[in-house]
PDB file of C-alpha atoms in Angstrom:
ATOM      1  CA  SER A  22     -57.070   5.335  -1.945  1.00 51.00           C
ATOM      2  CA  ASN A  23     -59.402   3.307   0.314  1.00 58.00           C
ATOM      3  CA  PRO A  24     -57.057   0.662   1.628  1.00 61.00           C
ATOM      4  CA  GLU A  25     -58.958  -3.041   2.132  1.00 64.00           C
ATOM      5  CA  TRP A  26     -57.695  -6.052   3.139  1.00 64.00           C
ATOM      6  CA  GLY A  27     -56.300  -7.643  -0.351  1.00 62.00           C
ATOM      7  CA  TRP A  28     -56.063  -3.912  -1.929  1.00 71.00           C
ATOM      8  CA  ASP A  29     -53.377  -1.854  -0.568  1.00 80.00           C
ATOM      9  CA  VAL A  30     -50.243   0.281  -1.814  1.00 89.00           C
ATOM     10  CA  ASN A  31     -47.485   1.949   0.278  1.00 92.00           C
ATOM     11  CA  ILE A  32     -44.750   4.277  -1.020  1.00 94.00           C
ATOM     12  CA  LEU A  33     -41.606   3.512  -0.711  1.00 96.00           C
ATOM     13  CA  ASP A  34     -39.640   6.224  -2.423  1.00 98.00           C
ATOM     14  CA  ILE A  35     -40.384   9.556  -4.085  1.00 96.00           C
ATOM     15  CA  GLN A  36     -38.089  10.987  -6.654  1.00 97.00           C
ATOM     16  CA  ASN A  37     -38.360  14.145  -8.539  1.00 98.00           C
ATOM     17  CA  ASN A  38     -40.354  16.193  -6.197  1.00 96.00           C
ATOM     18  CA  GLY A  39     -43.133  13.470  -6.717  1.00 93.00           C
ATOM     19  CA  LEU A  40     -43.252  13.208  -9.980  1.00 97.00           C
ATOM     20  CA  ASN A  41     -41.986   9.481  -9.791  1.00 98.00           C
ATOM     21  CA  ILE A  42     -42.614   6.996  -6.835  1.00 98.00           C
ATOM     22  CA  ASP A  43     -41.712   3.402  -6.069  1.00 98.00           C
ATOM     23  CA  LEU A  44     -44.159   1.750  -4.346  1.00 96.00           C
ATOM     24  CA  CYS A  45     -45.428  -2.000  -3.246  1.00 94.00           C
ATOM     25  CA  GLY A  46     -49.190  -3.155  -2.947  1.00 90.00           C
ATOM     26  CA  TRP A  47     -51.264  -6.205  -2.363  1.00 88.00           C
ATOM     27  CA  GLY A  48     -53.989  -6.957  -5.173  1.00 85.00           C
ATOM     28  CA  MET A  49     -54.177  -9.155  -8.083  1.00 86.00           C
ATOM     29  CA  ASN A  50     -54.597  -8.161 -11.831  1.00 88.00           C
ATOM     30  CA  ILE A  51     -52.228  -5.151 -11.072  1.00 89.00           C
ATOM     31  CA  GLU A  52     -50.541  -4.227 -14.346  1.00 93.00           C
ATOM     32  CA  ASP A  53     -48.420  -1.498 -16.227  1.00 96.00           C
ATOM     33  CA  GLY A  54     -50.653   1.218 -17.396  1.00 96.00           C
ATOM     34  CA  ASP A  55     -53.232   1.034 -14.802  1.00 94.00           C
ATOM     35  CA  TYR A  56     -53.612   4.191 -12.455  1.00 94.00           C
ATOM     36  CA  VAL A  57     -53.090   4.713  -8.899  1.00 92.00           C
ATOM     37  CA  ILE A  58     -55.258   7.249  -7.026  1.00 90.00           C
ATOM     38  CA  LEU A  59     -53.549   8.586  -3.847  1.00 90.00           C
ATOM     39  CA  ARG A  60     -54.828  10.595  -0.848  1.00 86.00           C
ATOM     40  CA  ASN A  61     -53.101  14.055  -0.758  1.00 87.00           C
ATOM     41  CA  GLY A  62     -54.665  16.175   2.075  1.00 90.00           C
ATOM     42  CA  ASP A  63     -58.460  16.698   1.186  1.00 92.00           C
ATOM     43  CA  ASP A  64     -57.680  15.941  -2.337  1.00 91.00           C
ATOM     44  CA  THR A  65     -56.107  13.055  -4.180  1.00 90.00           C
ATOM     45  CA  THR A  66     -53.008  12.514  -6.898  1.00 93.00           C
ATOM     46  CA  ARG A  67     -53.198  10.247  -9.858  1.00 95.00           C
ATOM     47  CA  TYR A  68     -50.393   8.310 -10.658  1.00 97.00           C
ATOM     48  CA  VAL A  69     -49.979   5.771 -13.713  1.00 97.00           C
ATOM     49  CA  LEU A  70     -47.508   2.465 -13.340  1.00 97.00           C
ATOM     50  CA  THR A  71     -45.243   2.293 -15.276  1.00 98.00           C
ATOM     51  CA  SER A  72     -43.671  -1.145 -14.192  1.00 97.00           C
ATOM     52  CA  VAL A  73     -45.332  -3.782 -11.654  1.00 96.00           C
ATOM     53  CA  SER A  74     -43.608  -7.084 -10.761  1.00 96.00           C
ATOM     54  CA  TYR A  75     -45.100  -9.669  -8.631  1.00 94.00           C
ATOM     55  CA  LYS A  76     -43.805 -11.466  -5.979  1.00 91.00           C
ATOM     56  CA  LYS A  77     -44.024 -15.319  -5.311  1.00 88.00           C
ATOM     57  CA  ASP A  78     -44.790 -15.255  -1.749  1.00 87.00           C
ATOM     58  CA  PRO A  79     -47.515 -14.149  -1.018  1.00 85.00           C
ATOM     59  CA  LYS A  80     -48.477 -14.199  -4.520  1.00 86.00           C
ATOM     60  CA  ASP A  81     -50.796 -10.815  -4.447  1.00 85.00           C
ATOM     61  CA  MET A  82     -47.732  -8.572  -3.565  1.00 90.00           C
ATOM     62  CA  TRP A  83     -46.172  -6.494  -5.913  1.00 93.00           C
ATOM     63  CA  PHE A  84     -43.378  -3.657  -6.455  1.00 96.00           C
ATOM     64  CA  GLY A  85     -43.450  -1.251  -9.171  1.00 97.00           C
ATOM     65  CA  THR A  86     -43.016   2.233 -10.399  1.00 98.00           C
ATOM     66  CA  ALA A  87     -45.285   5.298 -10.958  1.00 98.00           C
ATOM     67  CA  ASP A  88     -45.379   8.547 -12.815  1.00 98.00           C
ATOM     68  CA  PHE A  89     -47.315  11.533 -11.779  1.00 97.00           C
ATOM     69  CA  ALA A  90     -50.485  11.464 -14.309  1.00 96.00           C
ATOM     70  CA  PRO A  91     -52.649  14.851 -13.411  1.00 91.00           C
ATOM     71  CA  ARG A  92     -56.054  14.573 -14.621  1.00 87.00           C
ATOM     72  CA  GLU A  93     -56.994  16.463 -17.585  1.00 83.00           C
ATOM     73  CA  GLU A  94     -59.347  19.208 -16.692  1.00 76.00           C
ATOM     74  CA  ALA A  95     -62.840  18.908 -18.050  1.00 64.00           C
ATOM     75  CA  LEU A  96     -64.580  21.006 -21.042  1.00 62.00           C
TER      76      LEU A  96
END
């Protein structure tokens, strides 16, 4: 949610009314199962990465897919 040098995410495509997204980003050690928190107006929306594929040049660039993963409400 706070892009900075070496950590950034861009949404490339939105499917199923926002339930699934294709994205690319920069940063090392990003893996399947990690969460991505995206700004959504004054709030945020959480997605879980379902696939991540790194590129060779630059080596910290990755492409992936993610599914909407709403937070569970606290009891």
